[in-house]
Coordinates of C-alpha atoms and ligand atoms in Angstrom, one line a residue:
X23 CA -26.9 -28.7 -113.6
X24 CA -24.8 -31.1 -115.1
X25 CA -20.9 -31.7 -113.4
X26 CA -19.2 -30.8 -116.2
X27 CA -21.4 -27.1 -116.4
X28 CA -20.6 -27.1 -112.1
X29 CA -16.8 -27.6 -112.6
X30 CA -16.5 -24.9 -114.4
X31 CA -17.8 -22.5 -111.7
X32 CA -14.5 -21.6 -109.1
X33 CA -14.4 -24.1 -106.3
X34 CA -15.1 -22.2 -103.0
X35 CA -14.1 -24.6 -100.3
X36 CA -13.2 -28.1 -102.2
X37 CA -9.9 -28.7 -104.0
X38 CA -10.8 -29.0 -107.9
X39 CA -9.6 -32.9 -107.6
X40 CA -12.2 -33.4 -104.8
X41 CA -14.9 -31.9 -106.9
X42 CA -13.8 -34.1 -109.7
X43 CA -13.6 -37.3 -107.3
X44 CA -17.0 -36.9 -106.0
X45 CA -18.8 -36.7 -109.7
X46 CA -16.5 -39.9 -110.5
X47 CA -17.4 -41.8 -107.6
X48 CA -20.3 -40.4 -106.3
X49 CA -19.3 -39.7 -102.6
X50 CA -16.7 -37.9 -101.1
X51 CA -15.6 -38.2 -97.6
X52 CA -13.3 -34.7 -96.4
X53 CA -11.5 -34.0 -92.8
X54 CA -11.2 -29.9 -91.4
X55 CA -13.4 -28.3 -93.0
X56 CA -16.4 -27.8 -90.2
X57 CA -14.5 -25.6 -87.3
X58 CA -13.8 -27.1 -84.2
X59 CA -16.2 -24.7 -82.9
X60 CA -19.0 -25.2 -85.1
X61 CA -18.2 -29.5 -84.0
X62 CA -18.6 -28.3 -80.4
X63 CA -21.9 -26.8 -81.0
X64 CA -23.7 -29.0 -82.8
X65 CA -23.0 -31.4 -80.5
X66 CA -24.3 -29.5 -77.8
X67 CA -27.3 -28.3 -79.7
X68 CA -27.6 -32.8 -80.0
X69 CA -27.2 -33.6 -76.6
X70 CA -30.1 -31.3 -75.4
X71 CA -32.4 -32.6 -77.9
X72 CA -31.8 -36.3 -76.5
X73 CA -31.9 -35.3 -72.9
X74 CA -35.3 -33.6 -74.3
X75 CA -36.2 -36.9 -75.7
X76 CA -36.8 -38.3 -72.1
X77 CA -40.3 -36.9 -71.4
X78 CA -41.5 -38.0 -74.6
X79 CA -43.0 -41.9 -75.0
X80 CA -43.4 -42.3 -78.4
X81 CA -42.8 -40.9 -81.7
X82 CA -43.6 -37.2 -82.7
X83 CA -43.3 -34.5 -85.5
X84 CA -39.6 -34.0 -84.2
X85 CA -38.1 -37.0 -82.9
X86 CA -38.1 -40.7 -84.7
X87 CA -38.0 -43.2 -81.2
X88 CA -37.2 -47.1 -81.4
X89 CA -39.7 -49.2 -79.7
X90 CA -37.7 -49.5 -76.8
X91 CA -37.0 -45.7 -76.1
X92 CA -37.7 -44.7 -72.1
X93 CA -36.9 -41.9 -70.0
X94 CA -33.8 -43.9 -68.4
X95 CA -32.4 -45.0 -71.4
X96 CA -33.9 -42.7 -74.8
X97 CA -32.9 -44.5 -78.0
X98 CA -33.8 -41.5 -80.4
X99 CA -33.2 -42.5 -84.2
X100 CA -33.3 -39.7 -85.5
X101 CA -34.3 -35.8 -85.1
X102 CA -36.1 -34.6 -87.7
X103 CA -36.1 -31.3 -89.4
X104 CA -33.4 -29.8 -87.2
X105 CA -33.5 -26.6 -89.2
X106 CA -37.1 -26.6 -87.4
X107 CA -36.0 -27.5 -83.4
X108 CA -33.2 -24.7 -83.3
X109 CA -31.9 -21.5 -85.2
X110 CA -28.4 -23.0 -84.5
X111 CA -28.9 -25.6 -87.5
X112 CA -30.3 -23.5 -90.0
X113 CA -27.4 -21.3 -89.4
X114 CA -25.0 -24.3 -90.0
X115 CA -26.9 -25.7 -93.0
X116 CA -27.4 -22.0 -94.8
X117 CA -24.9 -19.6 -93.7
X118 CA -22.0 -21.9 -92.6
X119 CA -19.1 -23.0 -94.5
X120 CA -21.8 -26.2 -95.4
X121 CA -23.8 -24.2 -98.3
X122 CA -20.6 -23.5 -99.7
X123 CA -19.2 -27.6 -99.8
X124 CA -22.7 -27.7 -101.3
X125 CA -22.4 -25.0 -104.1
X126 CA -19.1 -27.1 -105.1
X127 CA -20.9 -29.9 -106.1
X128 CA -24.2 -28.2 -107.5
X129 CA -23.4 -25.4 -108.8
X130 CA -23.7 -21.3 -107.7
X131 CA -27.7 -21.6 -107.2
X132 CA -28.8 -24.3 -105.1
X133 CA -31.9 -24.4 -102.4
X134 CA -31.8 -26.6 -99.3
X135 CA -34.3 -29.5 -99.1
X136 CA -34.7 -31.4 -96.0
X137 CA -32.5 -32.6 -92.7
X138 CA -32.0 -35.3 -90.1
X139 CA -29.9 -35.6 -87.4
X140 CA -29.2 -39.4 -87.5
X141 CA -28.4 -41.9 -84.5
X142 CA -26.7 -44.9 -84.7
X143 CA -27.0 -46.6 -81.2
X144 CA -24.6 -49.6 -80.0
X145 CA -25.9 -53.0 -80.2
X146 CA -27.5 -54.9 -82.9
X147 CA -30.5 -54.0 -85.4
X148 CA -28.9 -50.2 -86.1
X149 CA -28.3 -51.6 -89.7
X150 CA -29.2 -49.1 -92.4
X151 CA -29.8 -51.4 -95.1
X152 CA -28.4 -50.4 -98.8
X153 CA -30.8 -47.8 -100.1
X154 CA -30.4 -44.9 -102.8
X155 CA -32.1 -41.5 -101.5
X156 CA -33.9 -39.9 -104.5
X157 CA -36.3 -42.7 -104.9
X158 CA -38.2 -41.0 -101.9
X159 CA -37.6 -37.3 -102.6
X160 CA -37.8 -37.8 -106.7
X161 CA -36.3 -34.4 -108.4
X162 CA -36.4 -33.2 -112.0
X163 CA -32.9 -34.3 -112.8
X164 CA -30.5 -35.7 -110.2
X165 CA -28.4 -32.7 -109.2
X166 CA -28.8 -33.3 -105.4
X167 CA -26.4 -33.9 -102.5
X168 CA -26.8 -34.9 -98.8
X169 CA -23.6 -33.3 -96.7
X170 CA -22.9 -35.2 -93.7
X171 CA -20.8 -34.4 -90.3
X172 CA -19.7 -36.5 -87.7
X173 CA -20.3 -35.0 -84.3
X174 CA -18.1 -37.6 -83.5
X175 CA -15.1 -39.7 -84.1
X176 CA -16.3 -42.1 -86.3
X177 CA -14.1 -45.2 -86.7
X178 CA -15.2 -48.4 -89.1
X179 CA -16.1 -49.8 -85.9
X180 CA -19.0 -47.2 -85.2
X181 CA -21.1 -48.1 -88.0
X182 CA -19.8 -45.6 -90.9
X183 CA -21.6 -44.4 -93.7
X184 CA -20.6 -46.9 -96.7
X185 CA -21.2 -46.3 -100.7
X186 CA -20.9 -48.0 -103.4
X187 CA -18.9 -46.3 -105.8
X188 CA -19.7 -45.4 -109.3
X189 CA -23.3 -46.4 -108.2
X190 CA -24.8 -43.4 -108.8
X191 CA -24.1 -43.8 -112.5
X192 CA -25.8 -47.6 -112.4
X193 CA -29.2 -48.1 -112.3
X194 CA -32.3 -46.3 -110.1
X195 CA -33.4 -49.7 -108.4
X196 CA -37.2 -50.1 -106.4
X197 CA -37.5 -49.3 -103.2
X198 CA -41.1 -51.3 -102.8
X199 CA -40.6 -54.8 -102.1
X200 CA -42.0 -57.6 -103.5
X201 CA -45.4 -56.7 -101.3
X202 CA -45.6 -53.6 -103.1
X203 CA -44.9 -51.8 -99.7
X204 CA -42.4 -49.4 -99.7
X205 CA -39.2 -51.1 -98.0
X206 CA -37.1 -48.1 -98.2
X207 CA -34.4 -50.6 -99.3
X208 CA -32.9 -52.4 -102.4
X209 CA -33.5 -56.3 -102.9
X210 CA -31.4 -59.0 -102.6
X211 CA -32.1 -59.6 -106.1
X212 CA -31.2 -56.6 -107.3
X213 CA -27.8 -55.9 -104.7
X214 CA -27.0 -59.8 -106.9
X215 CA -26.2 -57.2 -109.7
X216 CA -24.6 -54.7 -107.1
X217 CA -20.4 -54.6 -106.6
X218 CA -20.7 -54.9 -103.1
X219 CA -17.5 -56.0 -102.4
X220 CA -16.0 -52.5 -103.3
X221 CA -17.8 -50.2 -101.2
X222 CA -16.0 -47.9 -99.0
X223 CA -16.5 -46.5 -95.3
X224 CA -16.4 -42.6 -94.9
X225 CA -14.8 -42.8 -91.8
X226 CA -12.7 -39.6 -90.1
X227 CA -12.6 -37.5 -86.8
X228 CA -15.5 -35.2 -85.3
X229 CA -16.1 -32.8 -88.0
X230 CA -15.7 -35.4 -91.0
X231 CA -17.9 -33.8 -93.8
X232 CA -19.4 -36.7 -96.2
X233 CA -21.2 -35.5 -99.6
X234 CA -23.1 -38.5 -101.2
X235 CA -25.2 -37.7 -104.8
X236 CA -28.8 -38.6 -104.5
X237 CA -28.3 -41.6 -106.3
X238 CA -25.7 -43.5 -105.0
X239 CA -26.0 -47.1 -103.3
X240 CA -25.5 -46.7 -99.7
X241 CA -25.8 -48.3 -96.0
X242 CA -24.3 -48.4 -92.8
X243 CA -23.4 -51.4 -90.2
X244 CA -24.0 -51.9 -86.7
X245 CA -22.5 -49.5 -84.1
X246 CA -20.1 -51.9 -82.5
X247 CA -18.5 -49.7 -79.9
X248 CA -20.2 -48.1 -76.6
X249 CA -21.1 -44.7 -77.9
X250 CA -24.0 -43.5 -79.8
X251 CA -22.9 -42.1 -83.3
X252 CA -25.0 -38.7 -84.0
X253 CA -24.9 -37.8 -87.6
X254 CA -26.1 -34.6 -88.9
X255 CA -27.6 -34.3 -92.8
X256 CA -28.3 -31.9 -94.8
X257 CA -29.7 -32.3 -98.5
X258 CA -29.3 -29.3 -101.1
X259 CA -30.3 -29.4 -104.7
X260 CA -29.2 -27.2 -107.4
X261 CA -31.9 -24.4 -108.0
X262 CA -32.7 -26.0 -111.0
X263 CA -33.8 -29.5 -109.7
X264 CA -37.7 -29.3 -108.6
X265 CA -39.3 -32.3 -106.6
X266 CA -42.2 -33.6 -108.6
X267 CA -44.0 -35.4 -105.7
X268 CA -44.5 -34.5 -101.6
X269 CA -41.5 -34.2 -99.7
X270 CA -41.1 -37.5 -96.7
X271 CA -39.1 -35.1 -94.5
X272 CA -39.9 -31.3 -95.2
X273 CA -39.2 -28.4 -93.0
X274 CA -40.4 -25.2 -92.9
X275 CA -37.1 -23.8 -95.5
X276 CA -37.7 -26.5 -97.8
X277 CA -37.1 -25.0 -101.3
X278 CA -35.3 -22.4 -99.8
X279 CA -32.2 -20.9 -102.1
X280 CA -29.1 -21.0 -100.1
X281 CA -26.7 -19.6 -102.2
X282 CA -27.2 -17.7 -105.8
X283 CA -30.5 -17.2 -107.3
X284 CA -33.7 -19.1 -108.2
X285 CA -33.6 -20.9 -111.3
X286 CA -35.5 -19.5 -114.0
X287 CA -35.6 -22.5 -116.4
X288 CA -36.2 -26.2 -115.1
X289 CA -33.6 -28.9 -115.3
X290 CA -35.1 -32.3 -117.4
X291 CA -33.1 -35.3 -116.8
X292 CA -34.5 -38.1 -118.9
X293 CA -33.2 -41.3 -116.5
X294 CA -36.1 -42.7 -115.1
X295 CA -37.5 -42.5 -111.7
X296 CA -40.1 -44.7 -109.7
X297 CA -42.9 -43.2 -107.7
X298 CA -42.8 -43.3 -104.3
X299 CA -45.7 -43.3 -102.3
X300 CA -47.4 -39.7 -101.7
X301 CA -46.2 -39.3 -98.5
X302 CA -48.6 -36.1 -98.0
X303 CA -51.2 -38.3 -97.9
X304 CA -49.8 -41.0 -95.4
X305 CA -46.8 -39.7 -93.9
X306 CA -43.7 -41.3 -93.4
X307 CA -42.2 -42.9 -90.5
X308 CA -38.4 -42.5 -91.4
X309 CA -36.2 -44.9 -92.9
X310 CA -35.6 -47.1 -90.1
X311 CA -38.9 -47.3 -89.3
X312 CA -39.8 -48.5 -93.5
X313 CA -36.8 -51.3 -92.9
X314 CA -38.0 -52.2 -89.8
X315 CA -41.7 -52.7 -91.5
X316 CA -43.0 -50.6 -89.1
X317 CA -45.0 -48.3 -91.4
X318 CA -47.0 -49.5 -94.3
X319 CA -46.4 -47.2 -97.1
X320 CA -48.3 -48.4 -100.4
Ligands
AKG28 O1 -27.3 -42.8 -90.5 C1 -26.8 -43.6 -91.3 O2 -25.9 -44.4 -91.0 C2 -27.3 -43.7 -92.7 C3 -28.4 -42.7 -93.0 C4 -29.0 -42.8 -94.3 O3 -28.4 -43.3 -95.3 C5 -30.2 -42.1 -94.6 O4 -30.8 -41.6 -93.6 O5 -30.6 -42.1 -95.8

């Protein structure tokens, strides 16, 4: 769906001018709108799924480790495919005041895609370099959003989400670097033509909902505080955006509709898209681990 056929559609939980801001910009950043309660949870639902994370040594099909991940101290990067781990994110990702956000910015009929419950330890090397989503998870047109919440207090000292606004409008840019291996991140050469110096941290309190469209240049910093920052993502698409190679992250209600009905005609956008690797054939670590260079993807 294009934003100006979405806008017309009532807003559900968004002001109008939100809905309007986020197609401008390409991000949107919105406090009290995930219930205290729903906060509480999630968080809970986190912290069992790190203390979990302590009899495992390495890497598996739920949990991305760093290198240095032990028992005594886990450095889990990321959980992925909540929706898969526990019935308590599905609910919050289809039947929670999150689908809704969602059908704001996509439009009545829209199917969920893929999660990631995202760490951001303290220390240095947490960096989430600048990188634009759909080059991974390539769609028919680019009606797609990732929802973010904070299960924290997230501060610009914790290492916030950061876009680039307007970006989403500018150009696709590779993700393979000059190697041909898939970097998962945009070249210096190319962030030269990039207005850097104007992107903005989506900071707020536990709760903080962040939408960012599946183009839009983004990154995050180091964590420079004490805490670890847990970030929960959801992508949706609207119905009638259909992926057109192997998902990196899918879960088991990939393609799922969340709201409305399937879409009964296809949605052509003619921008151009690069082809990411087929990561059905050689799996995909997750994006740290393609900044870091610690997978090979060709
Ligand atoms: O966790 C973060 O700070 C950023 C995550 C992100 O941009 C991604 O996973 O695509």
């Amino acid at each position: 769906m294009t934003p100006e056929s979405i806008l017309k559609h009532p807003s559900r939980v968004l002001t109008f001018k939100q809905r309007k801001d986020y197609f401008a910009s390409g991000f949107l950043a919105a406090e009290g709108l995930v219930s205290e309660d729903w906060v509480q949870r999630l968080s809970a639902a986190s912290r069992k799924f790190l203390d979990r994370s302590r009899e495992l040594s390495e890497s598996d099909a739920a949990y991305d480790l760093a290198p240095d991940h032990s028992a005594a101290k886990p450095h889990v990067r990321r959980l992925r495919a909540p929706t898969d781990r526990d019935p308590l994110f599905w609910e919050f990702a289809s039947a929670s005041v999150f689908a809704d956000i969602a059908a704001d910015l996509l439009g009545p009929d829209l199917k969920f895609h893929s999660g990631k419950l995202n760490y951001k330890w303290p220390g240095n090397g947490e960096i989430v370099q600048w990188h634009q989503d759909i080059p991974a998870w390539p769609h028919t047109n680019y009606s797609l959003v990732t929802l973010g919440v904070y299960l924290d207090p997230v501060t610009s000292s914790e290492g916030p989400l950061t876009c680039v606004p307007g970006s989403h409008e500018g150009e696709l840019f590779t993700h393979y670097g000059a190697d041909g291996v898939w970097s998962g991140s945009i070249s210096a050469a190319d962030l030269a033509k990039v207005d850097l110096d104007a992107a903005v941290e989506l900071t707020g309190p536990a709760g903080t909902v962040s939408a960012l469209n599946c183009r839009i240049i983004h990154g995050s910093r180091d964590n420079f505080t004490d805490r670890v920052r847990p970030l929960l993502l959801f992508v949706y698409s609207s119905a009638d955006a259909f992926p057109w190679m192997p998902s990196p992250t899918p879960s088991s209600q990939s393609g799922e509709i969340v709201r409305g009905a399937p879409a009964r005609m296809v949605h052509l956008d003619p921008r151009p898209c690069q082809v990411p690797p087929d990561w059905s054939k050689q799996g995909y670590g997750s994006i740290f681990a393609s900044q870091n260079n610690e997978t090979q993807a060709r």
